[in-house]
Each structure stands twice: as C-alpha cells, then as structure tokens.
PDB file of C-alpha atoms in Angstrom:
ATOM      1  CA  UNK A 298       0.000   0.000   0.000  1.00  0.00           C
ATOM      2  CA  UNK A 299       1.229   3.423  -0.871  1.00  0.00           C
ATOM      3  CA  UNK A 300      -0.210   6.510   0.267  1.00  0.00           C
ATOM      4  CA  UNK A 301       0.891   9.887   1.247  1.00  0.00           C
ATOM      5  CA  UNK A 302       3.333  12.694  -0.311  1.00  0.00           C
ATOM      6  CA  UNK A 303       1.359  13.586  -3.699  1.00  0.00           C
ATOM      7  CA  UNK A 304      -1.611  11.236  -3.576  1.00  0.00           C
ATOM      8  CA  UNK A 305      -4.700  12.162  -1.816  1.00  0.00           C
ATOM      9  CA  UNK A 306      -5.488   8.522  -1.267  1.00  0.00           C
ATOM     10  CA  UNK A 307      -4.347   4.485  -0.647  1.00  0.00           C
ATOM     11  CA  UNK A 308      -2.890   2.905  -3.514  1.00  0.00           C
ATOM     12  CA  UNK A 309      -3.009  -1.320  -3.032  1.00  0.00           C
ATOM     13  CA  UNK A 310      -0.576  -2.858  -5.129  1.00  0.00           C
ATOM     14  CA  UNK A 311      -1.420  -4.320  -8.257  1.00  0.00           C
ATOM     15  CA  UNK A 312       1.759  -5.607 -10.231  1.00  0.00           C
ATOM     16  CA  UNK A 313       4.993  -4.809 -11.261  1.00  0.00           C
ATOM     17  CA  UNK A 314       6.875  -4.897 -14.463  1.00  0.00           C
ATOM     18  CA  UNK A 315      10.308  -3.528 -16.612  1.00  0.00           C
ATOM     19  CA  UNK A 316      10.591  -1.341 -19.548  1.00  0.00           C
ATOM     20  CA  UNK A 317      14.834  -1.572 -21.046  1.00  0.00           C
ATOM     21  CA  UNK A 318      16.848  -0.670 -23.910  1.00  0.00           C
ATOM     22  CA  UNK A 319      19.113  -2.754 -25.776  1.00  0.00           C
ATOM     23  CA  UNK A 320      22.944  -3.301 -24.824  1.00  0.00           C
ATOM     24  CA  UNK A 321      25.049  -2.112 -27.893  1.00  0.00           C
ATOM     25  CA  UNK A 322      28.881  -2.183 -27.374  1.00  0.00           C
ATOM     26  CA  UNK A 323      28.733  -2.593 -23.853  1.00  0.00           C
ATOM     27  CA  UNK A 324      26.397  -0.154 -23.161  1.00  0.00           C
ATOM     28  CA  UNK A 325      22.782   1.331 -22.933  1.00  0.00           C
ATOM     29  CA  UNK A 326      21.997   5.136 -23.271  1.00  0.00           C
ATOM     30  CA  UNK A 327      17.598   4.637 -23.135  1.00  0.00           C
ATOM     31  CA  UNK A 328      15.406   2.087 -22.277  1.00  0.00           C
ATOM     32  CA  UNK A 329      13.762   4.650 -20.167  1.00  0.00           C
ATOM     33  CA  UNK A 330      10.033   5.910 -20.454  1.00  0.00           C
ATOM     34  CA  UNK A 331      10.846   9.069 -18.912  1.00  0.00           C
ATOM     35  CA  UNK A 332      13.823  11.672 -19.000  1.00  0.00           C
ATOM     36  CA  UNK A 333      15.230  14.244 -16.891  1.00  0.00           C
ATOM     37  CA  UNK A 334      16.576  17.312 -18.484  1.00  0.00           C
ATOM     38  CA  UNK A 335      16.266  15.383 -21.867  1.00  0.00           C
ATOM     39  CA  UNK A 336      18.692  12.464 -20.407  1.00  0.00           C
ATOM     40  CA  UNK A 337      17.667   9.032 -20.016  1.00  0.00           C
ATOM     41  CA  UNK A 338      18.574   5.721 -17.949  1.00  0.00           C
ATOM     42  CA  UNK A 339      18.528   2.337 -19.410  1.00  0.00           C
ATOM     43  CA  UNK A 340      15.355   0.672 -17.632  1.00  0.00           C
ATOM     44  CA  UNK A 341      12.864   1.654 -15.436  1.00  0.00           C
ATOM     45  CA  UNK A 342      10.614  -0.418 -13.105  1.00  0.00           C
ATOM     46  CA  UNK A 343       7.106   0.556 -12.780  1.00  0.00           C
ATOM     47  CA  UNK A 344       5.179  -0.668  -9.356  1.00  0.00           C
ATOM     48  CA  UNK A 345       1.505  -0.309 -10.479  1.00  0.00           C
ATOM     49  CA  UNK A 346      -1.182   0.178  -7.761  1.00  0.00           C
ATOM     50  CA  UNK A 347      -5.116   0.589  -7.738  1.00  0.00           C
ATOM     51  CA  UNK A 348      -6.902   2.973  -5.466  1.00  0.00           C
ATOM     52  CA  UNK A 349      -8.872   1.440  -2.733  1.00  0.00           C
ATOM     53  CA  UNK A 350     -10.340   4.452  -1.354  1.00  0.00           C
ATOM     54  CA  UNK A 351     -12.398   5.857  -4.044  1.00  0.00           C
ATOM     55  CA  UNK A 352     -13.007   1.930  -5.953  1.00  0.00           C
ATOM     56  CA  UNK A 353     -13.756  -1.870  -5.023  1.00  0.00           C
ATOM     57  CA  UNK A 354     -12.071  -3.544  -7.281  1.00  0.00           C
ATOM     58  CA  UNK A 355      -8.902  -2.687 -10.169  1.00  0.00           C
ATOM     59  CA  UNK A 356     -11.097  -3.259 -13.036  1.00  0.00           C
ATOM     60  CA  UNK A 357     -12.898  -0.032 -11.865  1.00  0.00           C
ATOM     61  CA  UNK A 358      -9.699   1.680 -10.804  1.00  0.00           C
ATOM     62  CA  UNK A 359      -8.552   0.779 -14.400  1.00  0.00           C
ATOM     63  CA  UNK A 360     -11.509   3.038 -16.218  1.00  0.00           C
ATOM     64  CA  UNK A 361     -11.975   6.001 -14.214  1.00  0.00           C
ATOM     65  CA  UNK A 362     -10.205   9.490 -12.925  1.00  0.00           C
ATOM     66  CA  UNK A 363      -7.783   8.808 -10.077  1.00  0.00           C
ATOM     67  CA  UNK A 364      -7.677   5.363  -9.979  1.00  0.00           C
ATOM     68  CA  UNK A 365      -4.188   4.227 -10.351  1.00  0.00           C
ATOM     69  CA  UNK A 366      -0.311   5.516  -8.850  1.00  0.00           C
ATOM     70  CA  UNK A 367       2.353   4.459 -10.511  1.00  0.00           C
ATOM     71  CA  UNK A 368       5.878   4.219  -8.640  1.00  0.00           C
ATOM     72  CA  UNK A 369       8.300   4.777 -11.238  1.00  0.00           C
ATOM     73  CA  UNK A 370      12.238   3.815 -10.506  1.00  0.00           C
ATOM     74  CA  UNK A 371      14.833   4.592 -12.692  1.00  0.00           C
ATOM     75  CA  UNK A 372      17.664   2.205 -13.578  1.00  0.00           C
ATOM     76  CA  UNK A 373      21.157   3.283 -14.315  1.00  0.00           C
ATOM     77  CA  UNK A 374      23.079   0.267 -15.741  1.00  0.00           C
ATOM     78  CA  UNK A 375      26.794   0.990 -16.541  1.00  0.00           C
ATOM     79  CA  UNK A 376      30.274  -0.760 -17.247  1.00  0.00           C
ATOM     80  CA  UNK A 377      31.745   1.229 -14.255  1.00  0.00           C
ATOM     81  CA  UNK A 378      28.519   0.090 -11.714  1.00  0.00           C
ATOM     82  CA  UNK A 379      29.348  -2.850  -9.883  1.00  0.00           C
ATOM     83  CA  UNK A 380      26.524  -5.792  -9.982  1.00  0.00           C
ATOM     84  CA  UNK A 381      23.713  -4.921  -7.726  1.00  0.00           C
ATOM     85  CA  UNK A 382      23.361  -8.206  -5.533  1.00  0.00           C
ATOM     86  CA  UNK A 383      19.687  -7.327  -4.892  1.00  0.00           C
ATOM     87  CA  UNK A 384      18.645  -7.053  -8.467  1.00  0.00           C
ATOM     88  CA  UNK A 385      19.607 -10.464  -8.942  1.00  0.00           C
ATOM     89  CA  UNK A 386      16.014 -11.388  -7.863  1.00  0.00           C
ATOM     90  CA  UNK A 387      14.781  -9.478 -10.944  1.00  0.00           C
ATOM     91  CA  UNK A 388      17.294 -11.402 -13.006  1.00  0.00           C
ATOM     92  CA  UNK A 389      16.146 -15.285 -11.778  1.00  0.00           C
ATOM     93  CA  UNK A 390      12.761 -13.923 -11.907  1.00  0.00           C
ATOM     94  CA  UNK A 391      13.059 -13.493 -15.867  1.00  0.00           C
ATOM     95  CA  UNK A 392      14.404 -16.473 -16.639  1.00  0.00           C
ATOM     96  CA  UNK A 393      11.036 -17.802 -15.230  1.00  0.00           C
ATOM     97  CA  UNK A 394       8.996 -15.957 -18.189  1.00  0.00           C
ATOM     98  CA  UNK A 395      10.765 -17.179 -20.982  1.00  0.00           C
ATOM     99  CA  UNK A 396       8.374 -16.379 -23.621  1.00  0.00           C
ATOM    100  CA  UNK A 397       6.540 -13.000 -24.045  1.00  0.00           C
ATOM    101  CA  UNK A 398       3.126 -13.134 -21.883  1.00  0.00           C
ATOM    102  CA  UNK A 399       4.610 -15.485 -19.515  1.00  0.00           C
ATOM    103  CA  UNK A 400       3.822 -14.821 -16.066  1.00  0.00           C
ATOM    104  CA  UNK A 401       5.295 -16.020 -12.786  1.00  0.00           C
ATOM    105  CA  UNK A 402       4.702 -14.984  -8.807  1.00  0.00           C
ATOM    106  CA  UNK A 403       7.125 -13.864  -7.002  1.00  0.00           C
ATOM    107  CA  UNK A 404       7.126 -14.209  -3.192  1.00  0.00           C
ATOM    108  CA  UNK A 405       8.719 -10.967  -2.062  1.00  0.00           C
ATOM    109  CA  UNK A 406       7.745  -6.902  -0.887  1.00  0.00           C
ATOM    110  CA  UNK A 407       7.563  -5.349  -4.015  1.00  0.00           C
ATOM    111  CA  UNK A 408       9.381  -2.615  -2.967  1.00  0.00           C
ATOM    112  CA  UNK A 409      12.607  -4.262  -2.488  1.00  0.00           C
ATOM    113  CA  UNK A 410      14.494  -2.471  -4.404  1.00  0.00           C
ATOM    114  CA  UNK A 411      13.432   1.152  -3.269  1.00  0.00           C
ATOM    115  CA  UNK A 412      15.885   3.280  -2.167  1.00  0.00           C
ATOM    116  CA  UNK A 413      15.583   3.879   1.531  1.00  0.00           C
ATOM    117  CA  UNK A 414      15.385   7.716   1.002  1.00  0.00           C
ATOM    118  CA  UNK A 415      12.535   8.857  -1.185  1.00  0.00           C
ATOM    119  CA  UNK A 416      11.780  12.097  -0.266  1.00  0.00           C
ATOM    120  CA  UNK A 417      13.171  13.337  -3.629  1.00  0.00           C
ATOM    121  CA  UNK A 418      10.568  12.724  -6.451  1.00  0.00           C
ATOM    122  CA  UNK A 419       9.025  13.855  -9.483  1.00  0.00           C
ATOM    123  CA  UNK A 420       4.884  13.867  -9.592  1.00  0.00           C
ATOM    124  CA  UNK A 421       2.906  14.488 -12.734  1.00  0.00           C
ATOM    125  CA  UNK A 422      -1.037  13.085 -13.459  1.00  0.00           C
ATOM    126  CA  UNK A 423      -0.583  10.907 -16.895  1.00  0.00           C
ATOM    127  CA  UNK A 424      -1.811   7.865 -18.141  1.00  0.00           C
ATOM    128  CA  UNK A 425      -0.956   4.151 -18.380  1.00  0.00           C
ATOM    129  CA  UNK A 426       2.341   3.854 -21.236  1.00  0.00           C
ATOM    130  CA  UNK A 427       0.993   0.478 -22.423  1.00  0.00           C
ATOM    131  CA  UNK A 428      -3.037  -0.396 -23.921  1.00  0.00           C
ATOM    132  CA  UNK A 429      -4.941   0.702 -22.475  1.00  0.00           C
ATOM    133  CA  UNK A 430      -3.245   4.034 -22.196  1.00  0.00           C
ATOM    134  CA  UNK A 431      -5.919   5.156 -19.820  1.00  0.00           C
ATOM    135  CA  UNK A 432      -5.056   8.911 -18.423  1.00  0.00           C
ATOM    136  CA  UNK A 433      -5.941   8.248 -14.703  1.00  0.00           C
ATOM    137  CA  UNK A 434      -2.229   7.837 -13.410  1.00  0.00           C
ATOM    138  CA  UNK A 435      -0.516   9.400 -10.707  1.00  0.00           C
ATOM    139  CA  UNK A 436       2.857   9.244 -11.673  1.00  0.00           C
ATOM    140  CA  UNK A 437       5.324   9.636  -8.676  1.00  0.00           C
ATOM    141  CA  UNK A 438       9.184   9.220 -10.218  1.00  0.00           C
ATOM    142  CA  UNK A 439      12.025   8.783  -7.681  1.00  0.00           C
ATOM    143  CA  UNK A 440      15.188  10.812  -8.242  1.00  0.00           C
ATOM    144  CA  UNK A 441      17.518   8.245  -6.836  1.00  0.00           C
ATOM    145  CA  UNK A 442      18.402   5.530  -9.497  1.00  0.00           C
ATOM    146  CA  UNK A 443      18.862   2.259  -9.411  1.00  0.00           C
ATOM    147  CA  UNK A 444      22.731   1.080  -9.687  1.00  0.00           C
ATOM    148  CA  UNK A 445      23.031  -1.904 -11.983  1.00  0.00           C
ATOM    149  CA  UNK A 446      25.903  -3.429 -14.088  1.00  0.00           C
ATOM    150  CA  UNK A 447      25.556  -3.520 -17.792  1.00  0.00           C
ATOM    151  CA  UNK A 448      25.804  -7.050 -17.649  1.00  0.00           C
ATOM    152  CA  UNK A 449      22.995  -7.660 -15.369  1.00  0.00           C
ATOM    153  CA  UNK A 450      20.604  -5.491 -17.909  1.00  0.00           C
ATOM    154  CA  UNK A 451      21.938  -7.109 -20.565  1.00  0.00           C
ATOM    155  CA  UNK A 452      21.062 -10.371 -18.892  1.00  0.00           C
ATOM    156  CA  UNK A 453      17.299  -9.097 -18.724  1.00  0.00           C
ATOM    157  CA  UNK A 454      17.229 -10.026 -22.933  1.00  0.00           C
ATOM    158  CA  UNK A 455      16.263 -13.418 -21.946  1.00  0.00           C
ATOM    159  CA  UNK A 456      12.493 -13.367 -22.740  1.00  0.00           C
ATOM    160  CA  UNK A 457      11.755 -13.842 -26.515  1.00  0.00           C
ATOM    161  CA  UNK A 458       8.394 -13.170 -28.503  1.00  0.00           C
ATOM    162  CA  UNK A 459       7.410 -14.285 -32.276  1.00  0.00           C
ATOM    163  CA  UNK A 460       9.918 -11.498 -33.125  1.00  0.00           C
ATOM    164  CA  UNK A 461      12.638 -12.559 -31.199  1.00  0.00           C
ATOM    165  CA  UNK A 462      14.412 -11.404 -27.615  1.00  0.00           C
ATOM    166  CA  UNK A 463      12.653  -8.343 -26.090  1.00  0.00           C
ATOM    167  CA  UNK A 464      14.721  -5.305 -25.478  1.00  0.00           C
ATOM    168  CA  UNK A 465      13.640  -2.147 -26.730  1.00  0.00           C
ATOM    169  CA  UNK A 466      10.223  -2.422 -24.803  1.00  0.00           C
ATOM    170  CA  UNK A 467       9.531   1.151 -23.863  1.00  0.00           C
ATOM    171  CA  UNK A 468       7.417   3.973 -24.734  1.00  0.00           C
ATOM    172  CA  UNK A 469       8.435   7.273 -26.832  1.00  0.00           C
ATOM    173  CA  UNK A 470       8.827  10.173 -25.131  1.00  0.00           C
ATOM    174  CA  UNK A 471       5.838  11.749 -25.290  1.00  0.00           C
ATOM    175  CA  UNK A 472       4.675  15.437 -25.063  1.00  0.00           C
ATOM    176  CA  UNK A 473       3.584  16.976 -21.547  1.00  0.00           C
ATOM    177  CA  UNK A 474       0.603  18.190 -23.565  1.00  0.00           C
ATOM    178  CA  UNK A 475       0.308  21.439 -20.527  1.00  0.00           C
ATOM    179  CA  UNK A 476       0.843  18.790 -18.437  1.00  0.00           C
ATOM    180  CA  UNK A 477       2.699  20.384 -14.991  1.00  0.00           C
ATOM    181  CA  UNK A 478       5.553  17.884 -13.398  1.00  0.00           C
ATOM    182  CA  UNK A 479       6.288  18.827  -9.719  1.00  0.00           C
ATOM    183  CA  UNK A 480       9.257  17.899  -7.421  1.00  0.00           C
ATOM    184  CA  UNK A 481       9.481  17.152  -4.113  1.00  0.00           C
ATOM    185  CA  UNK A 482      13.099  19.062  -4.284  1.00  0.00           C
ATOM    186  CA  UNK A 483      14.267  22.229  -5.206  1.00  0.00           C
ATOM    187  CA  UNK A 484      16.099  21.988  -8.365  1.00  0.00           C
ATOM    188  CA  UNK A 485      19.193  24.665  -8.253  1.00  0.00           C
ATOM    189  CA  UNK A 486      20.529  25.792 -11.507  1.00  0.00           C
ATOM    190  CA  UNK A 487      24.279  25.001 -10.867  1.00  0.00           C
ATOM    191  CA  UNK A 488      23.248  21.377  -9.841  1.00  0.00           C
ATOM    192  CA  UNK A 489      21.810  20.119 -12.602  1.00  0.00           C
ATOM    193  CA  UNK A 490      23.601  18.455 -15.162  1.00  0.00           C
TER     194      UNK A 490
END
C-alpha cells in the first residue's frame, strides 16, 4: 500500500513490471520511459497500484479518474557500476517468463528495491504507457536511481516473442501536452547536469 506525499489517497498494489533498452557495445543510453533534463537511464521499473479508497475492485480503478499511482524507478546500468546483488532477484525472476506473456509470482515486498530515502521525487497526473493508455495515473518518479551493471541489464534479454528477444520495450517520449511535473526538491541551476 502506498499513500501519502502527492496522492490524496491508498494505492493497493497491483503488479509490477520492466521497460529496457538494448545493450550495444557494452552499453545502454535509453530504455527509459521518462527523461530528466532530456537524459535518459537504461530501464525503469514501474510498481503499479489501484486505489482502494475511491473503488472496489482494479477493473474499476482501471476506467476512471484517479484510480491508479504508478511508482516509477529509474535504472542506471553501466560498465563502471558494480553488480547490484539485490537485483539479482529481478534477473532469476526473468528467466522464469521465458516467452513474451509469460507470467510467474514472485514471493517478495515489491518494494525491495526502493531506495531507503525517497523524499526526492518527481509527480505528474498521466496515463498508463501500455493499452490501455488510460489517463488516470498518478505518476510519482524517484530521483535516486537504481545502480546496476551492464551485464545484469543485458542479462534481462532473456524473454523472446514471435519477433525474437525483447529489449527495446519502452514507450516514446511523449509530449507533456500542458501537463505540470512537480518535485518534491528544489532543483538549483548550478546542480543540474
């Protein structure tokens, strides 16, 4: 359950999933869904949850204003980053979904691998980046990447469809259409890069 900071109600978990670029001479420069400043990370995981305060079930969450929050986390895989011993779990867990549509349970918080701070954050209200594309979203971005080696992303190409291994699996930038995005942070001009 999530509540608190930019939402206005409780958010139950629903399910959790990837989004990743492909590995191309030992590296990945997007993957990402989302970029900061015009930059983007390799991967991003996306902990999808359903609000129980204003609906009874996620099929109703799913159609109407308000009804999901969407904990985004940014993943920053790298030659230089050494391998990130909790993201293994992610890594055995795809080689349980070896073809596209495959799905498997996994017996663990789903916010394992969220930083301890999170007081830093980026909020915007969007929609869904995969059918239906519903714009009922609370997005809520942490600042704080994920470390991960390039190997260990690269390792995430495991899963194949009728087209081959999946990589590649994320969403176009797409325009804020007057869309505001809020942080949690004050953004000072000689620390940004």
């Amino acid at each position: 359950m999530i509540s608190g900071g930019s939402l206005n109600n409780r958010y139950a978990f629903r399910e959790m999933h990837f989004h990743w670029g492909e590995v191309l001479h030992g590296k990945c420069d997007r993957g990402c869904e989302h970029t900061i400043d015009g930059n983007s990370y390799s991967a991003e995981m996306h902990i999808v949850h359903w609000n129980v305060d204003l609906y009874k079930t996620e099929l109703e969450a799913l159609k109407n204003p308000n009804g999901l929050a969407v904990l985004g986390l940014f993943i920053d895989a790298k030659a230089i980053n050494k391998k990130n011993e909790s993201f293994e779990l992610v890594i055995n867990m795809f080689s349980k979904v070896p073809q596209m549509n495959d799905k498997t349970k996994l017996e663990v918080s789903p916010y394992f691998l969220v930083p301890i701070c999170t007081e830093k954050f980026y909020t915007y209200p969007g929609s869904l980046t995969a059918p239906p594309l519903t714009e009922n979203v609370s997005w809520i971005l942490l600042a704080e990447p994920i470390k991960i080696s390039i190997d260990q992303l690269e390792r995430m190409t495991t899963c194949t469809s009728d087209y081959g291994y999946i990589a590649n699996n994320y969403r176009p930038i797409q325009p804020l259409n007057d869309r505001v995005v809020r942080s949690s942070f004050c953004l000072h001009p000689e620390s940004r890069s």
